[in-house]
Amino acid sequence: MTEVSQWNEPIVEEFRANEGRVGGPFEGLPMLLLHDIGARSGTERIHPLAYQAVGDAFAVFGSKGGAPVDPHWVLNLVAHPEVEVEIGTERLKVRARVLEADEREPIWAKQKIDRPGFADYEKKTEGIRDIPVVL
């Protein structure tokens, strides 16, 4: 069974109705839908996430709005890295991996320049955690 949180449900519906585009505060933001599998529950969940194209791959960011803990979907990807993403009208099978510091840094630096809100999230987590970048 696929689970979409109440918060994410209208975003997912808008994404699918508009071929991957979402308006409001997400207007112009490259977004994908991540279909991850719960690490303990085994339940498929869908998360709309900002992404950055990195060659033919996609980087997503475990910012959780600057919360002191990683989002659950990061842990889910570590447990079950074979997942699917929706980009526009395509659904693709991908293998996710959390990037180590040397590979993470240039992607994370670009994201903060392109989308300054991510730099704000980083300030909130400073000294608590590094925001994961997942390719």
Short mmCIF file of N, CA and C in Angstrom, two decimals:
data_model
loop_
_atom_site.label_atom_id
_atom_site.label_comp_id
_atom_site.label_asym_id
_atom_site.label_seq_id
_atom_site.Cartn_x
_atom_site.Cartn_y
_atom_site.Cartn_z
N MET A 1 0.84 -1.18 0.00
CA MET A 1 0.00 0.00 0.00
C MET A 1 0.89 1.25 0.00
N THR A 2 0.55 2.23 -0.81
CA THR A 2 1.30 3.46 -0.89
C THR A 2 0.71 4.48 0.08
N GLU A 3 1.59 5.11 0.86
CA GLU A 3 1.17 6.12 1.82
C GLU A 3 1.67 7.49 1.39
N VAL A 4 0.77 8.46 1.43
CA VAL A 4 1.14 9.84 1.20
C VAL A 4 0.61 10.62 2.40
N SER A 5 1.48 11.37 3.06
CA SER A 5 1.05 12.12 4.24
C SER A 5 0.02 13.17 3.83
N GLN A 6 -0.79 13.60 4.78
CA GLN A 6 -1.79 14.64 4.51
C GLN A 6 -1.14 15.91 3.98
N TRP A 7 0.03 16.25 4.50
CA TRP A 7 0.74 17.44 4.05
C TRP A 7 1.17 17.30 2.59
N ASN A 8 1.66 16.12 2.22
CA ASN A 8 2.20 15.91 0.88
C ASN A 8 1.13 15.60 -0.18
N GLU A 9 -0.01 15.09 0.24
CA GLU A 9 -1.02 14.64 -0.73
C GLU A 9 -1.40 15.69 -1.77
N PRO A 10 -1.73 16.93 -1.39
CA PRO A 10 -2.08 17.91 -2.43
C PRO A 10 -0.91 18.25 -3.35
N ILE A 11 0.31 18.20 -2.81
CA ILE A 11 1.49 18.48 -3.64
C ILE A 11 1.67 17.37 -4.67
N VAL A 12 1.51 16.12 -4.24
CA VAL A 12 1.63 14.98 -5.15
C VAL A 12 0.55 15.07 -6.22
N GLU A 13 -0.67 15.39 -5.84
CA GLU A 13 -1.76 15.50 -6.81
C GLU A 13 -1.48 16.61 -7.83
N GLU A 14 -1.02 17.76 -7.35
CA GLU A 14 -0.70 18.87 -8.25
C GLU A 14 0.45 18.50 -9.19
N PHE A 15 1.47 17.85 -8.66
CA PHE A 15 2.62 17.39 -9.44
C PHE A 15 2.13 16.51 -10.60
N ARG A 16 1.29 15.55 -10.29
CA ARG A 16 0.82 14.60 -11.31
C ARG A 16 -0.14 15.26 -12.29
N ALA A 17 -0.93 16.20 -11.83
CA ALA A 17 -1.90 16.87 -12.71
C ALA A 17 -1.22 17.84 -13.67
N ASN A 18 -0.01 18.28 -13.33
CA ASN A 18 0.67 19.30 -14.13
C ASN A 18 2.02 18.83 -14.68
N GLU A 19 2.14 17.53 -14.94
CA GLU A 19 3.33 16.95 -15.56
C GLU A 19 4.62 17.30 -14.81
N GLY A 20 4.54 17.28 -13.47
CA GLY A 20 5.73 17.48 -12.66
C GLY A 20 5.95 18.91 -12.20
N ARG A 21 5.02 19.79 -12.50
CA ARG A 21 5.16 21.18 -12.06
C ARG A 21 4.22 21.43 -10.88
N VAL A 22 4.70 22.23 -9.95
CA VAL A 22 3.94 22.59 -8.76
C VAL A 22 4.06 24.09 -8.57
N GLY A 23 2.98 24.73 -8.15
CA GLY A 23 2.97 26.18 -7.97
C GLY A 23 3.14 26.57 -6.51
N GLY A 24 2.64 27.74 -6.20
CA GLY A 24 2.72 28.26 -4.83
C GLY A 24 4.17 28.44 -4.41
N PRO A 25 4.49 28.07 -3.17
CA PRO A 25 5.87 28.27 -2.70
C PRO A 25 6.89 27.39 -3.42
N PHE A 26 6.42 26.41 -4.19
CA PHE A 26 7.32 25.50 -4.91
C PHE A 26 7.46 25.86 -6.39
N GLU A 27 6.86 26.97 -6.80
CA GLU A 27 6.89 27.42 -8.19
C GLU A 27 8.32 27.49 -8.70
N GLY A 28 8.58 26.83 -9.83
CA GLY A 28 9.90 26.86 -10.46
C GLY A 28 10.94 25.96 -9.83
N LEU A 29 10.61 25.31 -8.72
CA LEU A 29 11.55 24.43 -8.03
C LEU A 29 11.55 23.07 -8.72
N PRO A 30 12.72 22.57 -9.15
CA PRO A 30 12.74 21.23 -9.73
C PRO A 30 12.32 20.22 -8.65
N MET A 31 11.25 19.48 -8.92
CA MET A 31 10.75 18.53 -7.94
C MET A 31 10.62 17.15 -8.55
N LEU A 32 10.77 16.16 -7.69
CA LEU A 32 10.50 14.78 -8.06
C LEU A 32 9.67 14.15 -6.95
N LEU A 33 9.09 13.03 -7.26
CA LEU A 33 8.38 12.25 -6.26
C LEU A 33 9.22 11.02 -5.97
N LEU A 34 9.65 10.89 -4.73
CA LEU A 34 10.43 9.73 -4.29
C LEU A 34 9.49 8.70 -3.72
N HIS A 35 9.56 7.47 -4.25
CA HIS A 35 8.81 6.33 -3.72
C HIS A 35 9.80 5.51 -2.91
N ASP A 36 9.76 5.65 -1.59
CA ASP A 36 10.68 4.88 -0.75
C ASP A 36 9.91 3.82 0.02
N ILE A 37 10.64 2.88 0.58
CA ILE A 37 10.06 1.77 1.33
C ILE A 37 10.47 1.92 2.79
N GLY A 38 9.48 1.90 3.69
CA GLY A 38 9.75 2.06 5.11
C GLY A 38 10.77 1.04 5.61
N ALA A 39 11.77 1.51 6.33
CA ALA A 39 12.85 0.64 6.81
C ALA A 39 12.30 -0.47 7.71
N ARG A 40 11.34 -0.16 8.55
CA ARG A 40 10.76 -1.16 9.45
C ARG A 40 9.42 -1.68 8.97
N SER A 41 8.60 -0.79 8.42
CA SER A 41 7.23 -1.18 8.06
C SER A 41 7.14 -1.90 6.73
N GLY A 42 8.06 -1.59 5.81
CA GLY A 42 7.97 -2.13 4.47
C GLY A 42 6.91 -1.45 3.61
N THR A 43 6.31 -0.39 4.12
CA THR A 43 5.26 0.34 3.41
C THR A 43 5.89 1.34 2.44
N GLU A 44 5.35 1.37 1.22
CA GLU A 44 5.82 2.36 0.25
C GLU A 44 5.23 3.72 0.61
N ARG A 45 6.08 4.74 0.55
CA ARG A 45 5.65 6.11 0.82
C ARG A 45 6.11 6.99 -0.34
N ILE A 46 5.42 8.11 -0.51
CA ILE A 46 5.76 9.05 -1.58
C ILE A 46 6.09 10.39 -0.95
N HIS A 47 7.24 10.94 -1.35
CA HIS A 47 7.68 12.23 -0.84
C HIS A 47 8.01 13.16 -2.00
N PRO A 48 7.36 14.32 -2.09
CA PRO A 48 7.79 15.32 -3.08
C PRO A 48 9.04 16.02 -2.55
N LEU A 49 10.09 16.04 -3.36
CA LEU A 49 11.37 16.59 -2.93
C LEU A 49 11.97 17.48 -4.01
N ALA A 50 12.64 18.53 -3.57
CA ALA A 50 13.45 19.33 -4.48
C ALA A 50 14.63 18.47 -4.92
N TYR A 51 15.03 18.64 -6.15
CA TYR A 51 16.20 17.88 -6.61
C TYR A 51 17.11 18.76 -7.44
N GLN A 52 18.32 18.26 -7.62
CA GLN A 52 19.31 18.89 -8.50
C GLN A 52 19.79 17.80 -9.46
N ALA A 53 19.74 18.10 -10.75
CA ALA A 53 20.27 17.15 -11.73
C ALA A 53 21.79 17.14 -11.60
N VAL A 54 22.35 15.93 -11.55
CA VAL A 54 23.80 15.73 -11.45
C VAL A 54 24.14 14.71 -12.53
N GLY A 55 24.54 15.21 -13.71
CA GLY A 55 24.72 14.32 -14.85
C GLY A 55 23.38 13.69 -15.18
N ASP A 56 23.35 12.36 -15.26
CA ASP A 56 22.08 11.68 -15.52
C ASP A 56 21.43 11.17 -14.24
N ALA A 57 21.91 11.66 -13.10
CA ALA A 57 21.36 11.27 -11.80
C ALA A 57 20.65 12.47 -11.17
N PHE A 58 20.09 12.24 -9.99
CA PHE A 58 19.34 13.26 -9.27
C PHE A 58 19.79 13.29 -7.82
N ALA A 59 20.11 14.47 -7.32
CA ALA A 59 20.46 14.62 -5.91
C ALA A 59 19.26 15.19 -5.17
N VAL A 60 18.95 14.61 -4.02
CA VAL A 60 17.92 15.13 -3.13
C VAL A 60 18.57 15.40 -1.78
N PHE A 61 17.92 16.21 -0.97
CA PHE A 61 18.55 16.77 0.21
C PHE A 61 17.69 16.53 1.45
N GLY A 62 18.28 15.91 2.47
CA GLY A 62 17.56 15.57 3.69
C GLY A 62 17.52 16.73 4.66
N SER A 63 17.01 17.87 4.23
CA SER A 63 17.03 19.08 5.06
C SER A 63 15.97 19.06 6.17
N LYS A 64 14.83 18.49 5.88
CA LYS A 64 13.70 18.47 6.83
C LYS A 64 13.47 19.86 7.42
N GLY A 65 13.61 20.89 6.56
CA GLY A 65 13.37 22.26 6.98
C GLY A 65 14.30 22.75 8.07
N GLY A 66 15.43 22.09 8.24
CA GLY A 66 16.38 22.49 9.28
C GLY A 66 16.12 21.84 10.62
N ALA A 67 15.31 20.79 10.63
CA ALA A 67 15.03 20.06 11.88
C ALA A 67 16.32 19.41 12.40
N PRO A 68 16.37 19.09 13.69
CA PRO A 68 17.59 18.52 14.26
C PRO A 68 17.85 17.05 13.90
N VAL A 69 16.92 16.41 13.21
CA VAL A 69 17.09 15.00 12.82
C VAL A 69 16.85 14.84 11.32
N ASP A 70 17.44 13.78 10.77
CA ASP A 70 17.23 13.48 9.36
C ASP A 70 15.78 13.05 9.11
N PRO A 71 15.27 13.32 7.92
CA PRO A 71 13.94 12.81 7.59
C PRO A 71 13.96 11.28 7.50
N HIS A 72 12.84 10.66 7.80
CA HIS A 72 12.76 9.20 7.77
C HIS A 72 13.11 8.62 6.41
N TRP A 73 12.80 9.36 5.34
CA TRP A 73 13.07 8.80 4.02
C TRP A 73 14.55 8.53 3.80
N VAL A 74 15.44 9.28 4.46
CA VAL A 74 16.89 9.02 4.33
C VAL A 74 17.21 7.64 4.90
N LEU A 75 16.70 7.36 6.09
CA LEU A 75 16.92 6.04 6.70
C LEU A 75 16.31 4.94 5.85
N ASN A 76 15.15 5.23 5.28
CA ASN A 76 14.50 4.24 4.41
C ASN A 76 15.36 3.91 3.19
N LEU A 77 16.01 4.94 2.62
CA LEU A 77 16.86 4.71 1.45
C LEU A 77 18.11 3.92 1.80
N VAL A 78 18.63 4.12 3.00
CA VAL A 78 19.79 3.33 3.43
C VAL A 78 19.38 1.87 3.55
N ALA A 79 18.20 1.61 4.11
CA ALA A 79 17.71 0.23 4.29
C ALA A 79 17.27 -0.40 2.98
N HIS A 80 16.66 0.40 2.11
CA HIS A 80 16.11 -0.10 0.84
C HIS A 80 16.48 0.87 -0.29
N PRO A 81 17.70 0.78 -0.82
CA PRO A 81 18.15 1.77 -1.80
C PRO A 81 17.53 1.64 -3.19
N GLU A 82 16.96 0.50 -3.51
CA GLU A 82 16.32 0.32 -4.82
C GLU A 82 14.92 0.91 -4.76
N VAL A 83 14.74 2.07 -5.39
CA VAL A 83 13.48 2.80 -5.30
C VAL A 83 13.08 3.33 -6.68
N GLU A 84 11.97 4.05 -6.69
CA GLU A 84 11.52 4.71 -7.91
C GLU A 84 11.34 6.19 -7.65
N VAL A 85 11.53 6.97 -8.71
CA VAL A 85 11.25 8.40 -8.67
C VAL A 85 10.36 8.74 -9.85
N GLU A 86 9.53 9.74 -9.65
CA GLU A 86 8.75 10.32 -10.75
C GLU A 86 9.33 11.69 -11.03
N ILE A 87 9.67 11.90 -12.29
CA ILE A 87 10.15 13.20 -12.74
C ILE A 87 9.32 13.56 -13.95
N GLY A 88 8.60 14.67 -13.86
CA GLY A 88 7.66 15.00 -14.92
C GLY A 88 6.63 13.89 -15.02
N THR A 89 6.51 13.30 -16.19
CA THR A 89 5.55 12.22 -16.39
C THR A 89 6.22 10.84 -16.41
N GLU A 90 7.53 10.80 -16.16
CA GLU A 90 8.27 9.53 -16.17
C GLU A 90 8.42 8.96 -14.78
N ARG A 91 8.39 7.65 -14.71
CA ARG A 91 8.68 6.94 -13.45
C ARG A 91 9.90 6.07 -13.73
N LEU A 92 10.97 6.29 -12.93
CA LEU A 92 12.25 5.63 -13.15
C LEU A 92 12.68 4.82 -11.94
N LYS A 93 13.30 3.67 -12.20
CA LYS A 93 13.91 2.88 -11.13
C LYS A 93 15.32 3.40 -10.93
N VAL A 94 15.68 3.64 -9.66
CA VAL A 94 17.00 4.17 -9.34
C VAL A 94 17.56 3.45 -8.11
N ARG A 95 18.85 3.56 -7.94
CA ARG A 95 19.51 3.06 -6.73
C ARG A 95 20.07 4.27 -5.99
N ALA A 96 19.61 4.48 -4.78
CA ALA A 96 19.99 5.66 -4.00
C ALA A 96 21.19 5.35 -3.13
N ARG A 97 22.01 6.39 -2.91
CA ARG A 97 23.11 6.27 -1.97
C ARG A 97 23.38 7.63 -1.34
N VAL A 98 23.66 7.60 -0.05
CA VAL A 98 24.01 8.81 0.67
C VAL A 98 25.47 9.14 0.34
N LEU A 99 25.71 10.38 -0.04
CA LEU A 99 27.06 10.76 -0.47
C LEU A 99 27.97 11.06 0.70
N GLU A 100 29.23 10.67 0.55
CA GLU A 100 30.27 11.00 1.52
C GLU A 100 30.68 12.46 1.30
N ALA A 101 31.39 13.04 2.25
CA ALA A 101 31.71 14.47 2.27
C ALA A 101 32.33 14.98 0.98
N ASP A 102 33.32 14.28 0.43
CA ASP A 102 34.02 14.80 -0.75
C ASP A 102 33.10 14.89 -1.96
N GLU A 103 32.22 13.95 -2.13
CA GLU A 103 31.29 13.97 -3.26
C GLU A 103 30.08 14.86 -2.96
N ARG A 104 29.73 14.96 -1.71
CA ARG A 104 28.58 15.74 -1.27
C ARG A 104 28.81 17.24 -1.44
N GLU A 105 29.98 17.71 -1.05
CA GLU A 105 30.24 19.14 -0.93
C GLU A 105 29.92 19.97 -2.18
N PRO A 106 30.43 19.62 -3.37
CA PRO A 106 30.13 20.49 -4.52
C PRO A 106 28.64 20.52 -4.87
N ILE A 107 27.95 19.41 -4.67
CA ILE A 107 26.52 19.35 -4.97
C ILE A 107 25.75 20.19 -3.95
N TRP A 108 26.10 20.05 -2.68
CA TRP A 108 25.45 20.81 -1.62
C TRP A 108 25.72 22.31 -1.78
N ALA A 109 26.96 22.68 -2.12
CA ALA A 109 27.31 24.09 -2.32
C ALA A 109 26.48 24.70 -3.44
N LYS A 110 26.33 23.98 -4.54
CA LYS A 110 25.52 24.47 -5.67
C LYS A 110 24.06 24.62 -5.26
N GLN A 111 23.54 23.67 -4.49
CA GLN A 111 22.14 23.75 -4.07
C GLN A 111 21.90 24.99 -3.22
N LYS A 112 22.85 25.31 -2.34
CA LYS A 112 22.69 26.49 -1.48
C LYS A 112 22.75 27.78 -2.29
N ILE A 113 23.53 27.79 -3.36
CA ILE A 113 23.60 28.97 -4.23
C ILE A 113 22.31 29.08 -5.05
N ASP A 114 21.89 27.96 -5.65
CA ASP A 114 20.70 27.97 -6.50
C ASP A 114 19.42 28.20 -5.71
N ARG A 115 19.37 27.67 -4.50
CA ARG A 115 18.17 27.73 -3.64
C ARG A 115 18.60 28.15 -2.24
N PRO A 116 18.73 29.46 -1.99
CA PRO A 116 19.27 29.95 -0.72
C PRO A 116 18.52 29.46 0.53
N GLY A 117 17.30 29.04 0.40
CA GLY A 117 16.58 28.48 1.55
C GLY A 117 17.30 27.29 2.15
N PHE A 118 18.03 26.55 1.34
CA PHE A 118 18.77 25.40 1.84
C PHE A 118 19.94 25.83 2.74
N ALA A 119 20.51 27.01 2.46
CA ALA A 119 21.55 27.54 3.34
C ALA A 119 20.95 27.88 4.70
N ASP A 120 19.71 28.37 4.69
CA ASP A 120 19.02 28.65 5.96
C ASP A 120 18.79 27.37 6.75
N TYR A 121 18.42 26.29 6.06
CA TYR A 121 18.23 25.01 6.75
C TYR A 121 19.54 24.56 7.39
N GLU A 122 20.64 24.76 6.65
CA GLU A 122 21.94 24.35 7.17
C GLU A 122 22.29 25.13 8.45
N LYS A 123 21.98 26.43 8.46
CA LYS A 123 22.26 27.24 9.66
C LYS A 123 21.51 26.69 10.87
N LYS A 124 20.28 26.24 10.65
CA LYS A 124 19.48 25.69 11.76
C LYS A 124 20.06 24.40 12.30
N THR A 125 20.75 23.64 11.46
CA THR A 125 21.28 22.34 11.88
C THR A 125 22.75 22.41 12.29
N GLU A 126 23.36 23.59 12.17
CA GLU A 126 24.79 23.73 12.44
C GLU A 126 25.14 23.18 13.83
N GLY A 127 26.14 22.30 13.85
CA GLY A 127 26.58 21.71 15.10
C GLY A 127 25.74 20.53 15.55
N ILE A 128 24.64 20.28 14.86
CA ILE A 128 23.74 19.18 15.23
C ILE A 128 23.90 18.01 14.25
N ARG A 129 23.84 18.34 12.96
CA ARG A 129 23.96 17.30 11.93
C ARG A 129 24.32 17.94 10.60
N ASP A 130 24.93 17.14 9.73
CA ASP A 130 25.13 17.56 8.34
C ASP A 130 23.90 17.10 7.56
N ILE A 131 23.40 17.98 6.71
CA ILE A 131 22.24 17.61 5.90
C ILE A 131 22.68 16.59 4.87
N PRO A 132 22.05 15.41 4.86
CA PRO A 132 22.44 14.39 3.89
C PRO A 132 22.09 14.79 2.45
N VAL A 133 22.98 14.45 1.55
CA VAL A 133 22.73 14.57 0.12
C VAL A 133 22.70 13.15 -0.41
N VAL A 134 21.60 12.81 -1.07
CA VAL A 134 21.39 11.46 -1.59
C VAL A 134 21.34 11.53 -3.10
N LEU A 135 22.15 10.73 -3.76
CA LEU A 135 22.19 10.68 -5.22
C LEU A 135 21.43 9.45 -5.67
#
